[in-house]
mmCIF file of C-alpha atoms in Angstrom:
data_model
loop_
_atom_site.group_PDB
_atom_site.id
_atom_site.type_symbol
_atom_site.label_atom_id
_atom_site.label_comp_id
_atom_site.label_asym_id
_atom_site.label_seq_id
_atom_site.Cartn_x
_atom_site.Cartn_y
_atom_site.Cartn_z
ATOM 1 C CA MET A 197 -36.740 -9.900 -115.366
ATOM 2 C CA LYS A 198 -37.195 -5.895 -115.158
ATOM 3 C CA THR A 199 -38.611 -6.145 -111.768
ATOM 4 C CA PRO A 200 -35.949 -8.015 -109.687
ATOM 5 C CA VAL A 201 -33.543 -5.539 -111.267
ATOM 6 C CA LEU A 202 -35.289 -2.555 -110.295
ATOM 7 C CA ALA A 203 -35.952 -4.081 -106.881
ATOM 8 C CA LEU A 204 -32.123 -4.753 -106.718
ATOM 9 C CA LEU A 205 -31.054 -1.020 -107.672
ATOM 10 C CA THR A 206 -33.459 0.474 -105.269
ATOM 11 C CA ALA A 207 -32.169 -1.400 -102.434
ATOM 12 C CA CYS A 208 -28.887 -0.618 -103.440
ATOM 13 C CA LEU A 209 -29.787 3.248 -103.216
ATOM 14 C CA VAL A 210 -31.593 2.899 -99.986
ATOM 15 C CA LEU A 211 -28.638 1.117 -98.555
ATOM 16 C CA THR A 212 -26.045 3.933 -99.725
ATOM 17 C CA GLY A 213 -28.408 6.450 -98.338
ATOM 18 C CA CYS A 214 -28.039 4.866 -94.906
ATOM 19 C CA ALA A 215 -24.516 5.272 -94.973
ATOM 20 C CA ARG A 216 -24.485 8.631 -95.319
ATOM 21 C CA ILE A 217 -27.242 9.196 -92.593
ATOM 22 C CA GLY A 218 -24.628 7.585 -90.411
ATOM 23 C CA GLN A 219 -22.668 10.258 -90.590
ATOM 24 C CA SER A 220 -24.904 13.065 -90.558
ATOM 25 C CA ARG A 221 -26.285 15.294 -88.071
ATOM 26 C CA LEU A 222 -29.617 13.685 -88.378
ATOM 27 C CA ASN A 223 -28.699 10.455 -86.384
ATOM 28 C CA PRO A 224 -28.981 11.003 -83.117
ATOM 29 C CA PHE A 225 -26.080 8.764 -82.244
ATOM 30 C CA ASN A 226 -23.824 11.582 -83.340
ATOM 31 C CA TRP A 227 -25.599 14.518 -81.763
ATOM 32 C CA PHE A 228 -22.779 15.114 -78.823
ATOM 33 C CA GLY A 229 -19.275 13.687 -79.455
ATOM 34 C CA ARG A 230 -16.512 12.719 -77.086
ATOM 35 C CA SER A 231 -15.771 14.913 -74.126
ATOM 36 C CA THR A 232 -12.635 16.847 -73.969
ATOM 37 C CA SER A 233 -11.116 18.328 -70.646
ATOM 38 C CA GLU A 234 -10.147 22.060 -70.368
ATOM 39 C CA GLU A 235 -8.745 24.072 -67.058
ATOM 40 C CA VAL A 236 -10.809 27.006 -66.262
ATOM 41 C CA GLU A 237 -11.034 29.435 -63.202
ATOM 42 C CA VAL A 238 -14.494 28.839 -62.465
ATOM 43 C CA VAL A 239 -16.893 31.457 -60.520
ATOM 44 C CA THR A 240 -19.323 29.595 -58.946
ATOM 45 C CA PRO A 241 -22.895 31.047 -59.170
ATOM 46 C CA THR A 242 -24.792 32.408 -56.263
ATOM 47 C CA THR A 243 -27.757 30.397 -57.128
ATOM 48 C CA ILE A 244 -25.876 26.906 -56.487
ATOM 49 C CA ARG A 245 -25.934 25.162 -53.086
ATOM 50 C CA GLY A 246 -22.944 23.046 -52.123
ATOM 51 C CA PRO A 247 -19.351 23.207 -52.974
ATOM 52 C CA LEU A 248 -18.290 22.089 -56.476
ATOM 53 C CA VAL A 249 -16.095 19.078 -56.775
ATOM 54 C CA ALA A 250 -12.272 19.317 -57.320
ATOM 55 C CA GLN A 251 -12.306 17.576 -60.810
ATOM 56 C CA VAL A 252 -14.200 16.493 -63.244
ATOM 57 C CA THR A 253 -12.753 13.548 -65.083
ATOM 58 C CA SER A 254 -15.107 12.422 -67.666
ATOM 59 C CA MET A 255 -18.669 13.298 -69.184
ATOM 60 C CA THR A 256 -21.054 11.325 -71.833
ATOM 61 C CA VAL A 257 -24.327 12.555 -73.435
ATOM 62 C CA ASP A 258 -26.647 9.664 -74.335
ATOM 63 C CA LYS A 259 -29.671 9.930 -76.386
ATOM 64 C CA ALA A 260 -33.071 9.203 -74.272
ATOM 65 C CA PRO A 261 -36.765 9.397 -75.530
ATOM 66 C CA GLY A 262 -37.530 13.008 -75.097
ATOM 67 C CA GLY A 263 -34.094 14.441 -74.810
ATOM 68 C CA ALA A 264 -30.772 13.486 -73.367
ATOM 69 C CA ILE A 265 -28.926 12.069 -70.383
ATOM 70 C CA VAL A 266 -25.807 13.858 -69.169
ATOM 71 C CA GLN A 267 -23.375 11.842 -67.324
ATOM 72 C CA ALA A 268 -20.260 12.996 -65.257
ATOM 73 C CA VAL A 269 -17.688 11.217 -63.100
ATOM 74 C CA ALA A 270 -15.653 13.604 -60.770
ATOM 75 C CA VAL A 271 -12.978 13.225 -58.116
ATOM 76 C CA PRO A 272 -13.291 15.071 -55.034
ATOM 77 C CA PRO A 273 -10.185 15.575 -52.460
ATOM 78 C CA GLU A 274 -11.249 13.123 -50.084
ATOM 79 C CA GLN A 275 -13.811 10.343 -49.482
ATOM 80 C CA GLY A 276 -17.164 10.787 -48.071
ATOM 81 C CA TYR A 277 -18.541 13.215 -50.288
ATOM 82 C CA TRP A 278 -22.262 12.717 -50.902
ATOM 83 C CA ARG A 279 -25.230 14.140 -52.618
ATOM 84 C CA ALA A 280 -23.569 14.530 -56.137
ATOM 85 C CA GLU A 281 -25.721 16.091 -58.484
ATOM 86 C CA LEU A 282 -25.297 18.178 -61.746
ATOM 87 C CA VAL A 283 -27.233 21.632 -61.636
ATOM 88 C CA ILE A 284 -27.933 23.735 -64.423
ATOM 89 C CA ALA A 285 -27.286 27.414 -62.736
ATOM 90 C CA ASP A 286 -27.280 29.714 -65.945
ATOM 91 C CA ASP A 287 -29.389 30.219 -68.852
ATOM 92 C CA ILE A 288 -27.956 28.848 -72.274
ATOM 93 C CA ASP A 289 -25.393 31.335 -73.690
ATOM 94 C CA VAL A 290 -27.159 32.185 -76.932
ATOM 95 C CA GLU A 291 -24.192 33.559 -78.729
ATOM 96 C CA THR A 292 -21.904 30.129 -78.490
ATOM 97 C CA GLY A 293 -25.077 27.826 -77.619
ATOM 98 C CA THR A 294 -23.268 26.814 -74.521
ATOM 99 C CA LEU A 295 -25.155 25.009 -71.579
ATOM 100 C CA VAL A 296 -23.093 24.927 -68.417
ATOM 101 C CA LEU A 297 -23.681 22.150 -65.940
ATOM 102 C CA TYR A 298 -22.085 22.632 -62.190
ATOM 103 C CA PHE A 299 -20.895 19.624 -60.622
ATOM 104 C CA THR A 300 -21.683 19.742 -56.768
ATOM 105 C CA ALA A 301 -21.372 17.408 -53.994
ATOM 106 C CA PHE A 302 -21.295 17.860 -50.169
ATOM 107 C CA PRO A 303 -18.118 17.005 -47.971
ATOM 108 C CA SER A 304 -18.843 14.319 -45.347
ATOM 109 C CA PRO A 305 -19.037 16.121 -41.666
ATOM 110 C CA LEU A 306 -16.527 13.483 -40.362
ATOM 111 C CA LYS A 307 -12.959 14.115 -41.389
ATOM 112 C CA GLU A 308 -12.353 11.009 -43.796
ATOM 113 C CA PRO A 309 -8.847 9.832 -45.303
ATOM 114 C CA ALA A 310 -8.096 10.630 -48.859
ATOM 115 C CA GLY A 311 -7.925 6.816 -50.168
ATOM 116 C CA SER A 312 -7.414 6.079 -53.649
ATOM 117 C CA GLU A 313 -8.821 8.220 -56.523
ATOM 118 C CA PHE A 314 -10.909 5.084 -57.851
ATOM 119 C CA SER A 315 -12.425 4.913 -54.439
ATOM 120 C CA ARG A 316 -13.297 8.695 -54.186
ATOM 121 C CA GLU A 317 -15.188 8.911 -58.041
ATOM 122 C CA LEU A 318 -18.812 10.120 -57.906
ATOM 123 C CA THR A 319 -21.022 9.962 -60.509
ATOM 124 C CA ALA A 320 -24.147 12.153 -61.239
ATOM 125 C CA GLY A 321 -26.450 12.451 -63.822
ATOM 126 C CA LEU A 322 -29.163 14.619 -65.543
ATOM 127 C CA PHE A 323 -31.928 14.443 -68.031
ATOM 128 C CA LEU A 324 -32.075 17.320 -70.277
ATOM 129 C CA SER A 325 -35.501 17.639 -72.327
ATOM 130 C CA ASP A 326 -35.461 18.273 -76.149
ATOM 131 C CA GLN A 327 -36.771 21.834 -75.282
ATOM 132 C CA THR A 328 -33.761 22.573 -73.035
ATOM 133 C CA LEU A 329 -31.370 21.184 -75.823
ATOM 134 C CA ALA A 330 -32.896 23.419 -78.422
ATOM 135 C CA GLY A 331 -30.171 25.675 -79.541
ATOM 136 C CA VAL A 332 -27.589 24.054 -77.553
ATOM 137 C CA ARG A 333 -24.358 23.063 -79.293
ATOM 138 C CA THR A 334 -22.249 22.557 -76.651
ATOM 139 C CA ILE A 335 -22.784 21.066 -73.198
ATOM 140 C CA ALA A 336 -19.922 21.927 -70.208
ATOM 141 C CA VAL A 337 -19.706 20.065 -66.788
ATOM 142 C CA ARG A 338 -17.487 22.460 -64.499
ATOM 143 C CA GLY A 339 -15.775 21.568 -61.287
ATOM 144 C CA ALA A 340 -13.867 23.693 -59.154
ATOM 145 C CA SER A 341 -10.612 23.288 -61.403
ATOM 146 C CA ASN A 342 -11.791 22.266 -64.904
ATOM 147 C CA GLN A 343 -14.576 21.284 -67.061
ATOM 148 C CA GLN A 344 -15.578 18.694 -69.468
ATOM 149 C CA THR A 345 -17.324 19.627 -73.004
ATOM 150 C CA SER A 346 -19.154 17.895 -75.397
ATOM 151 C CA ARG A 347 -19.869 19.399 -78.677
ATOM 152 C CA ARG A 348 -22.603 18.383 -81.255
#
């Protein structure tokens, strides 16, 4: 009789502990929250090749084995932009723990019509290793007029 009661009590304690881990910083699904948009005046570093996209509309940070995948969606001013990529131009800001990525894309050599916003969307992603993320509390993806940020 004592063994089943002891097993039930142990199971209850373990399950209660799981609920606490669900909201803790130890849970990798909680490492980065939802992204927020901020208007910023962006100074493009000289190390970046290609123009910044006009506006970054969303970003996500998904946990992956050995690091995380940052995915961002942006809207250029017209159709035909290509070679969209997220570029790390600066080192991590140690004081704030911020890693800044720049969303770049090349315009079409041909003049293209503007089209709808949905038809102009570009998506780019970048894998960041655990070593790169060490000390990072905020990831920011910058476009020409705004940035999306996600905090731990």
